[in-house]
Coordinates of N, CA, C and O in Angstrom, one line a residue:
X4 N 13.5 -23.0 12.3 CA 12.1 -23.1 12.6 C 11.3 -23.2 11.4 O 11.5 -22.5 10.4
X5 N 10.3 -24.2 11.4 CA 9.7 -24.4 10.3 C 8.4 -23.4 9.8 O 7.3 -23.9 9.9
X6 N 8.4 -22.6 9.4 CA 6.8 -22.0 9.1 C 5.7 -22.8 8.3 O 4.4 -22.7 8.5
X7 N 6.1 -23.3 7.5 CA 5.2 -23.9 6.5 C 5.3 -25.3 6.4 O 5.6 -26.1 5.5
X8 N 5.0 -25.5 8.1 CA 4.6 -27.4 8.5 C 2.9 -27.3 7.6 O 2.0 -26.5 7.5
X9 N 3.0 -28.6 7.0 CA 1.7 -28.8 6.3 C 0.6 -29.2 7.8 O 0.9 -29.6 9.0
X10 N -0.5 -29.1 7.1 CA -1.4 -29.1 8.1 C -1.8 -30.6 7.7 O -1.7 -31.1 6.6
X11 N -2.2 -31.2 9.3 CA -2.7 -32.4 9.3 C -3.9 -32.5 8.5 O -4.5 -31.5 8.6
X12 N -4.4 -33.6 7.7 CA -5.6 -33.7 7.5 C -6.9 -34.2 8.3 O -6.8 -35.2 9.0
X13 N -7.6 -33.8 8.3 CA -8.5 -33.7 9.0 C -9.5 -35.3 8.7 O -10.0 -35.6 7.6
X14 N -9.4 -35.9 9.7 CA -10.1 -37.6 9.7 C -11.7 -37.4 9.8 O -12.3 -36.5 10.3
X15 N -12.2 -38.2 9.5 CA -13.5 -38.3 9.3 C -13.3 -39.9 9.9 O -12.5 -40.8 9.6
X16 N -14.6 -39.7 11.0 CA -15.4 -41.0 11.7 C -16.1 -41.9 11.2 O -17.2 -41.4 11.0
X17 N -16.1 -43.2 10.9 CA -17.6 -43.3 10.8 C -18.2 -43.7 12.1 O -19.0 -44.7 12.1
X18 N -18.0 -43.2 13.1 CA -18.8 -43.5 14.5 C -19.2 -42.1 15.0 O -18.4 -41.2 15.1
X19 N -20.7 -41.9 15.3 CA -21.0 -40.7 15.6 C -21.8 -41.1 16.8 O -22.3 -42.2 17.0
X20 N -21.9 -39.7 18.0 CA -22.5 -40.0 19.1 C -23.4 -40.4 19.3 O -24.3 -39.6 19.0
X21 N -23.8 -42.0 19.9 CA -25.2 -42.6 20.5 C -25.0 -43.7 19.1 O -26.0 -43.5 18.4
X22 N -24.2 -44.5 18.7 CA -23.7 -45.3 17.8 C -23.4 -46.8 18.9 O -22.4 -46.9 19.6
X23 N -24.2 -47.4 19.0 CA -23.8 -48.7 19.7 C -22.6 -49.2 19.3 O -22.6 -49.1 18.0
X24 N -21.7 -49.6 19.7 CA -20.1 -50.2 19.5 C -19.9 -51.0 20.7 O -20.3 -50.6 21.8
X25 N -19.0 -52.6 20.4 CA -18.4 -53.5 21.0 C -16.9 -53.3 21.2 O -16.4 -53.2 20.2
X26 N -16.3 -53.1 22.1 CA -15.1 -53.1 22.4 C -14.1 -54.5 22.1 O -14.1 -55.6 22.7
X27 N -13.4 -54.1 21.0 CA -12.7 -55.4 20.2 C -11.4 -55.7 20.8 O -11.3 -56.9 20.9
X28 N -10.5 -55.1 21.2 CA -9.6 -55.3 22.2 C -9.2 -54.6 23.2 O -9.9 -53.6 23.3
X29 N -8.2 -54.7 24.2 CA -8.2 -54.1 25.5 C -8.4 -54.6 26.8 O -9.2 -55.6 26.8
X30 N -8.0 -54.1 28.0 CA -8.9 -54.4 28.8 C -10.3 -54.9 29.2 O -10.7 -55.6 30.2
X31 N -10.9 -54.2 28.0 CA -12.5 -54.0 28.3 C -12.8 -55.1 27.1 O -13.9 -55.3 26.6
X32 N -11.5 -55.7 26.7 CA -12.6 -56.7 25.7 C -14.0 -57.2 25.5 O -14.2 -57.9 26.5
X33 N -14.9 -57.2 24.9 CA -15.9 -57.4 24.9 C -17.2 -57.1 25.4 O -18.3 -57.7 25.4
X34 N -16.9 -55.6 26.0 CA -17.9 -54.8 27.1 C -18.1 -54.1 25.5 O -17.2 -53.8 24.7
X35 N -19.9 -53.8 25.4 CA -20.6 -52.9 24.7 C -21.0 -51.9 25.3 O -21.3 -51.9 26.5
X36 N -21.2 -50.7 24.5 CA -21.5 -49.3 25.1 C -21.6 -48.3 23.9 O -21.2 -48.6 22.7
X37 N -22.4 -47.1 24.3 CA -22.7 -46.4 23.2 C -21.7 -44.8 23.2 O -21.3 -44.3 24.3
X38 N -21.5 -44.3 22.0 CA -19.9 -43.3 21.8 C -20.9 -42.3 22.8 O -22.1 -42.2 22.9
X39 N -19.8 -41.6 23.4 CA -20.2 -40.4 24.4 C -19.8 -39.1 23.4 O -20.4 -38.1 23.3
X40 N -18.6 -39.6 22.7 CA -18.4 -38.4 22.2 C -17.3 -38.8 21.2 O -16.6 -39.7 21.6
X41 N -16.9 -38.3 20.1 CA -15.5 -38.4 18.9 C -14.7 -37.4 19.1 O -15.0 -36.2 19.4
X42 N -13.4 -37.8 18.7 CA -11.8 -36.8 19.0 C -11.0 -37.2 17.6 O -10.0 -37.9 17.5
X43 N -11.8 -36.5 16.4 CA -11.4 -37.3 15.1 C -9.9 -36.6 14.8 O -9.3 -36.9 13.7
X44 N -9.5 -36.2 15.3 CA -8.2 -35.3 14.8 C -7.1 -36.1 16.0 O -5.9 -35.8 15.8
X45 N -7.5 -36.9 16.9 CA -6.7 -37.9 17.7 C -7.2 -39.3 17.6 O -7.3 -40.2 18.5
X46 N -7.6 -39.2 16.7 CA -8.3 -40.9 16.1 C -8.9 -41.5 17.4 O -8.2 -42.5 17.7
X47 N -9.6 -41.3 18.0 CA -10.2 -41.7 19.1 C -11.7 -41.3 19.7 O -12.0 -40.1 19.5
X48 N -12.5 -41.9 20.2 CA -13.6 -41.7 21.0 C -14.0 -42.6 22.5 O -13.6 -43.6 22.9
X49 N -14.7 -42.0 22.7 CA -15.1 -42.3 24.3 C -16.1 -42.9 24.4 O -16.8 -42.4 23.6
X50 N -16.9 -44.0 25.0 CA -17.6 -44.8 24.8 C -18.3 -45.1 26.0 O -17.5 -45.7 26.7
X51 N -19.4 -45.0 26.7 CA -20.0 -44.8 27.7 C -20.0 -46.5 28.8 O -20.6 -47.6 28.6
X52 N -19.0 -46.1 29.8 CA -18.9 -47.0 30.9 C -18.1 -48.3 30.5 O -18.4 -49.4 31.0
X53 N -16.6 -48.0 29.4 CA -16.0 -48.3 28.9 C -14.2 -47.9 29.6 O -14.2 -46.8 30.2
X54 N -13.2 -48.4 29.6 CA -11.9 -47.4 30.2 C -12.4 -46.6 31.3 O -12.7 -45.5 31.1
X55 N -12.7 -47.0 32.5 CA -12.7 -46.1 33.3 C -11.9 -46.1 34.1 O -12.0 -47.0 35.0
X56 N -10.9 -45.1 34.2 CA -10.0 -44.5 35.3 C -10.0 -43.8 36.3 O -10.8 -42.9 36.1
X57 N -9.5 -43.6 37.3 CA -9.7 -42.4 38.3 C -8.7 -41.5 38.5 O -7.5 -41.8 38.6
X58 N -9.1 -40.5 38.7 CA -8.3 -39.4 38.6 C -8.4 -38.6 40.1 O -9.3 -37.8 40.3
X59 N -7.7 -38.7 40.6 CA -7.2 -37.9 42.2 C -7.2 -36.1 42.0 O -6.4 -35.3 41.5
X60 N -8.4 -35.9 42.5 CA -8.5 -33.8 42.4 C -8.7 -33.7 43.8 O -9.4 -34.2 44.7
X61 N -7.3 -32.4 43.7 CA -7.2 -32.0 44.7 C -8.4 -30.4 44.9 O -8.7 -29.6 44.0
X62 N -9.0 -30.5 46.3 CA -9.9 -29.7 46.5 C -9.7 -28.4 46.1 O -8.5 -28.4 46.1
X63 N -10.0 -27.4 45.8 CA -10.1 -26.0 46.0 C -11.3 -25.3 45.4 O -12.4 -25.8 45.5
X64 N -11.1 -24.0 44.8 CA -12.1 -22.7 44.7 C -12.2 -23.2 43.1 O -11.3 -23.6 42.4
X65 N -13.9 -23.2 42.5 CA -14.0 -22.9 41.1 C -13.6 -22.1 40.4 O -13.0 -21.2 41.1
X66 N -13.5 -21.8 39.1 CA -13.7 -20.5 38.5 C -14.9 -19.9 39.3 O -15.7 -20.6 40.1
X67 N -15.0 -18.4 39.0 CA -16.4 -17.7 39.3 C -16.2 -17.5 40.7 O -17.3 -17.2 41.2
X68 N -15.0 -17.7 41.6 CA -15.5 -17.0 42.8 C -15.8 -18.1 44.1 O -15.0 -19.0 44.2
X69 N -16.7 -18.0 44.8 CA -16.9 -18.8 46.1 C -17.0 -20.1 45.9 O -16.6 -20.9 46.8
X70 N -17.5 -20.6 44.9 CA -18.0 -21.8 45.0 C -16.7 -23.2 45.3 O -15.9 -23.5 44.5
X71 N -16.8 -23.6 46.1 CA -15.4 -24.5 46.8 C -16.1 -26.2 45.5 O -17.3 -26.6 45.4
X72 N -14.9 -26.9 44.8 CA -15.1 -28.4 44.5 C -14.4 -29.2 45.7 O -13.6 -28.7 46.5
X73 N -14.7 -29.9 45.8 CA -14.7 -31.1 47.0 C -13.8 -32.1 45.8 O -14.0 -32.6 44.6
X74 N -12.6 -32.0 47.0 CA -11.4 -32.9 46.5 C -11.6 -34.6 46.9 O -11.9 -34.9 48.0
X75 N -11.4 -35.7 45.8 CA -11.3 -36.7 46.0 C -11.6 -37.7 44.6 O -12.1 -37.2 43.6
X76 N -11.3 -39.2 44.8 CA -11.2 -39.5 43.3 C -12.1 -39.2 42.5 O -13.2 -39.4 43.1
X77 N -12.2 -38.8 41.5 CA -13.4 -39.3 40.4 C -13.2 -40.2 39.2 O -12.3 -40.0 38.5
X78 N -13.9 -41.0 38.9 CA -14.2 -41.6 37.5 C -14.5 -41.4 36.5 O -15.3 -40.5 36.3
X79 N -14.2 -41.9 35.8 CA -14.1 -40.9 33.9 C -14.2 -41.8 33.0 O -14.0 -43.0 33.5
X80 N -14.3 -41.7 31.7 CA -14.3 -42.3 30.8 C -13.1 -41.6 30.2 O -12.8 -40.4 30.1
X81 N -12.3 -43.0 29.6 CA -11.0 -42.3 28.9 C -11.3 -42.6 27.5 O -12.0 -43.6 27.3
X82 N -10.9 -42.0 26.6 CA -11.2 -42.4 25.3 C -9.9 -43.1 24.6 O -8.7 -42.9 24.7
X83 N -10.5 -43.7 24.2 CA -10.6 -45.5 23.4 C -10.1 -45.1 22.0 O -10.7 -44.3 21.4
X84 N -8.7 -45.8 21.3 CA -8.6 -46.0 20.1 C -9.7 -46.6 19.0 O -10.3 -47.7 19.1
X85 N -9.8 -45.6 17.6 CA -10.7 -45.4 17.2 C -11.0 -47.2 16.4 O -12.1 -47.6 15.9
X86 N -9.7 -47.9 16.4 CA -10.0 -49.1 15.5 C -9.8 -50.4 16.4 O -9.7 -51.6 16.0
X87 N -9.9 -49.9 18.3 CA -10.0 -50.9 19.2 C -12.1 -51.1 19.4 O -12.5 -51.5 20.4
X88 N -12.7 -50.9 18.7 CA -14.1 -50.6 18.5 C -14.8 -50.8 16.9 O -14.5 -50.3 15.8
X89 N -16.0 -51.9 17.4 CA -16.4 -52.5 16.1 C -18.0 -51.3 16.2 O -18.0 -50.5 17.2
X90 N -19.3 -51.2 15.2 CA -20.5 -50.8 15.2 C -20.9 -51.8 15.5 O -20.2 -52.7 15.2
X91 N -21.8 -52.0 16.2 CA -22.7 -53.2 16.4 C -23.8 -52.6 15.2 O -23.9 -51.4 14.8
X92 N -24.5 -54.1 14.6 CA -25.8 -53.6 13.8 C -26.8 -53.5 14.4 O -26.8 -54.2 15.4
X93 N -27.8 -52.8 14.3 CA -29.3 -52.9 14.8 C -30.0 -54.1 14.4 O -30.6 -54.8 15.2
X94 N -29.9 -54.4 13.4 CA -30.5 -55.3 12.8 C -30.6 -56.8 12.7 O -31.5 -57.6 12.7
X95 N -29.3 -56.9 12.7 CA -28.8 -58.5 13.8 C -28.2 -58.3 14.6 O -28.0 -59.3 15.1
X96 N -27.7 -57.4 15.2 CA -27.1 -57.5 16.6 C -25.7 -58.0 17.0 O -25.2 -58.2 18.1
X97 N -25.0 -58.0 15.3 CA -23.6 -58.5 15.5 C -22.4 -57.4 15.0 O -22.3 -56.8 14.0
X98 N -21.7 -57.5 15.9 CA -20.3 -56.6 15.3 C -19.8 -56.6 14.0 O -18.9 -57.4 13.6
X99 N -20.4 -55.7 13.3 CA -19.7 -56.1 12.0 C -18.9 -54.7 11.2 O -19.1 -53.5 11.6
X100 N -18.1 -54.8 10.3 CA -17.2 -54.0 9.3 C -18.9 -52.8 8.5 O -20.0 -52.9 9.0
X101 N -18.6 -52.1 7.7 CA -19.6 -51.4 7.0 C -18.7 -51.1 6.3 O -17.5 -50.9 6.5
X102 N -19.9 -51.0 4.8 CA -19.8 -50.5 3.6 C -20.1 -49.2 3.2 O -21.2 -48.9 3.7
X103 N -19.7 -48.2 2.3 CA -20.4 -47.3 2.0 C -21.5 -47.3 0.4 O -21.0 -47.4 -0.7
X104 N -22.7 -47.1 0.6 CA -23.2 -47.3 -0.4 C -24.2 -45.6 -0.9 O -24.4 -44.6 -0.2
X105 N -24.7 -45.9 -2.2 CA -25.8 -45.3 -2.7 C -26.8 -45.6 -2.6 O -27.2 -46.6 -3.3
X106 N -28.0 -44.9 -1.5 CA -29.3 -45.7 -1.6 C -30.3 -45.1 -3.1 O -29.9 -44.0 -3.6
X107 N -31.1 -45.6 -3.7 CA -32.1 -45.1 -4.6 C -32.2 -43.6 -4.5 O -31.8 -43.0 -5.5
X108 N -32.6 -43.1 -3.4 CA -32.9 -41.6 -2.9 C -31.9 -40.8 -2.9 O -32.1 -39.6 -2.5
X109 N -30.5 -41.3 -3.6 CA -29.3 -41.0 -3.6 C -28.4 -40.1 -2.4 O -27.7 -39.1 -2.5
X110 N -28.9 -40.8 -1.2 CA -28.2 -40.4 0.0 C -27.2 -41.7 -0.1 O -27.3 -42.8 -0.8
X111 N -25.9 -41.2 1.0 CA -25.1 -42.1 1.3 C -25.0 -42.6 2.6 O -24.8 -41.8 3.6
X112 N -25.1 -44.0 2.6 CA -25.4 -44.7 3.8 C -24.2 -45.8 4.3 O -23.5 -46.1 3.4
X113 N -24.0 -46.2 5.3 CA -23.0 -47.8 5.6 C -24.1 -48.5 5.5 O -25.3 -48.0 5.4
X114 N -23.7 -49.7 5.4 CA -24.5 -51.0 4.9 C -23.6 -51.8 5.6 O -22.4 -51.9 5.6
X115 N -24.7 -52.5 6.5 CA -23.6 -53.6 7.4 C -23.1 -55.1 6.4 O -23.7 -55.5 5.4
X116 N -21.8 -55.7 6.9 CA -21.6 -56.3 5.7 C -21.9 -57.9 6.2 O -21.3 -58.9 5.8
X117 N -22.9 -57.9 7.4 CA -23.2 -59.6 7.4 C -25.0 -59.7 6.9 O -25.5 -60.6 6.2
X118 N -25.5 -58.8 7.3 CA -27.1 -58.4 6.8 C -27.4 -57.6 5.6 O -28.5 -57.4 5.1
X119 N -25.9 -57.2 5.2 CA -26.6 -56.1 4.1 C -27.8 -55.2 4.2 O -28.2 -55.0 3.1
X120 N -28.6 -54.4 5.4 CA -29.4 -53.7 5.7 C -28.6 -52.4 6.3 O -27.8 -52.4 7.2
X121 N -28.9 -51.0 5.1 CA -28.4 -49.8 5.8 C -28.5 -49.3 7.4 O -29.6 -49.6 7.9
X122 N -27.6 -48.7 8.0 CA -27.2 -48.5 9.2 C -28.1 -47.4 9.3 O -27.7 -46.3 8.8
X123 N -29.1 -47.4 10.0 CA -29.7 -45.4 10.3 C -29.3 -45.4 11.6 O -29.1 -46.3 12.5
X124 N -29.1 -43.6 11.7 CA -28.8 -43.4 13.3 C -30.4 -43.4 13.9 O -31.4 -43.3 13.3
X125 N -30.0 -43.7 15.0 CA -31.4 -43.2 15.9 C -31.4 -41.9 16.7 O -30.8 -41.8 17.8
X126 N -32.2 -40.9 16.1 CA -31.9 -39.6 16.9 C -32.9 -39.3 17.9 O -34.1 -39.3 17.9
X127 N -31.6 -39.1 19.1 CA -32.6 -38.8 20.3 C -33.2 -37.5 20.1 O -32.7 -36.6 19.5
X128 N -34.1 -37.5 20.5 CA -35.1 -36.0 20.9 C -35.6 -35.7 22.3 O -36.0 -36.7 22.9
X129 N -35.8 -34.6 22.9 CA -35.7 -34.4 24.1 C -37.1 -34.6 24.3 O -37.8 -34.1 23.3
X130 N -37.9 -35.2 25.3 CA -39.3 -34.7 25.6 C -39.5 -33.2 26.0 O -38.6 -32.6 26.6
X131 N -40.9 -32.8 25.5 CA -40.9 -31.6 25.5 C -42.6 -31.2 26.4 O -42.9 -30.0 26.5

């Protein structure tokens, strides 16, 4: 028995949630959609109304007691290999590769590589 299996290293994304992406092969070739969510340690993410499968649950009791789930298919998003998915740019609107750069203000940014214009996220905020 092994004790001292080395530990996996730990992957870094450059796709973070609410990142518009084009689906580059698969099934779903060519369907766009934005990440639902990243699984960077199984090189994959989920991509909103992308892979969807159904999965057969059978009825019974929740955790917590009385509350009964109602058995029958549901629909899911399955998550998507992490290099079957391109960024789309904001800026032209085309699927492209990214660069990592130094802006002036010395943050680090991707830089799309058909516009050359840095990639900002757009962060949602809740109304309040």
């Amino acid at each position: 028995m092994l004790r001292n299996k080395p530990q996996s290293k730990r992957r870094w994304l450059e796709l973070a949630t609410g990142d518009p992406v084009i689906v580059t092969a698969g099934k779903d070739k060519g369907k766009q959609g934005e990440v639902l969510r990243t699984l960077p340690d199984q090189h994959k993410i989920v991509v909103k109304g992308v892979n969807i499968l159904k999965r057969h649950t059978k009825a019974g009791a929740r955790r917590g007691g009385t509350q009964v789930a109602q058995g029958g298919i549901v629909d899911f998003e399955a998550p998507l290999d992490y290099s079957n998915v391109m960024l789309v740019c904001p800026s032209c609107g085309r699927p492209t590769r990214t660069k990592h750069t130094v802006l002036e203000s010395g943050a680090r940014a991707l830089v799309c590589r058909h516009c050359g214009e840095p990639y900002e996220r757009v962060r949602k905020t809740e109304a309040q």
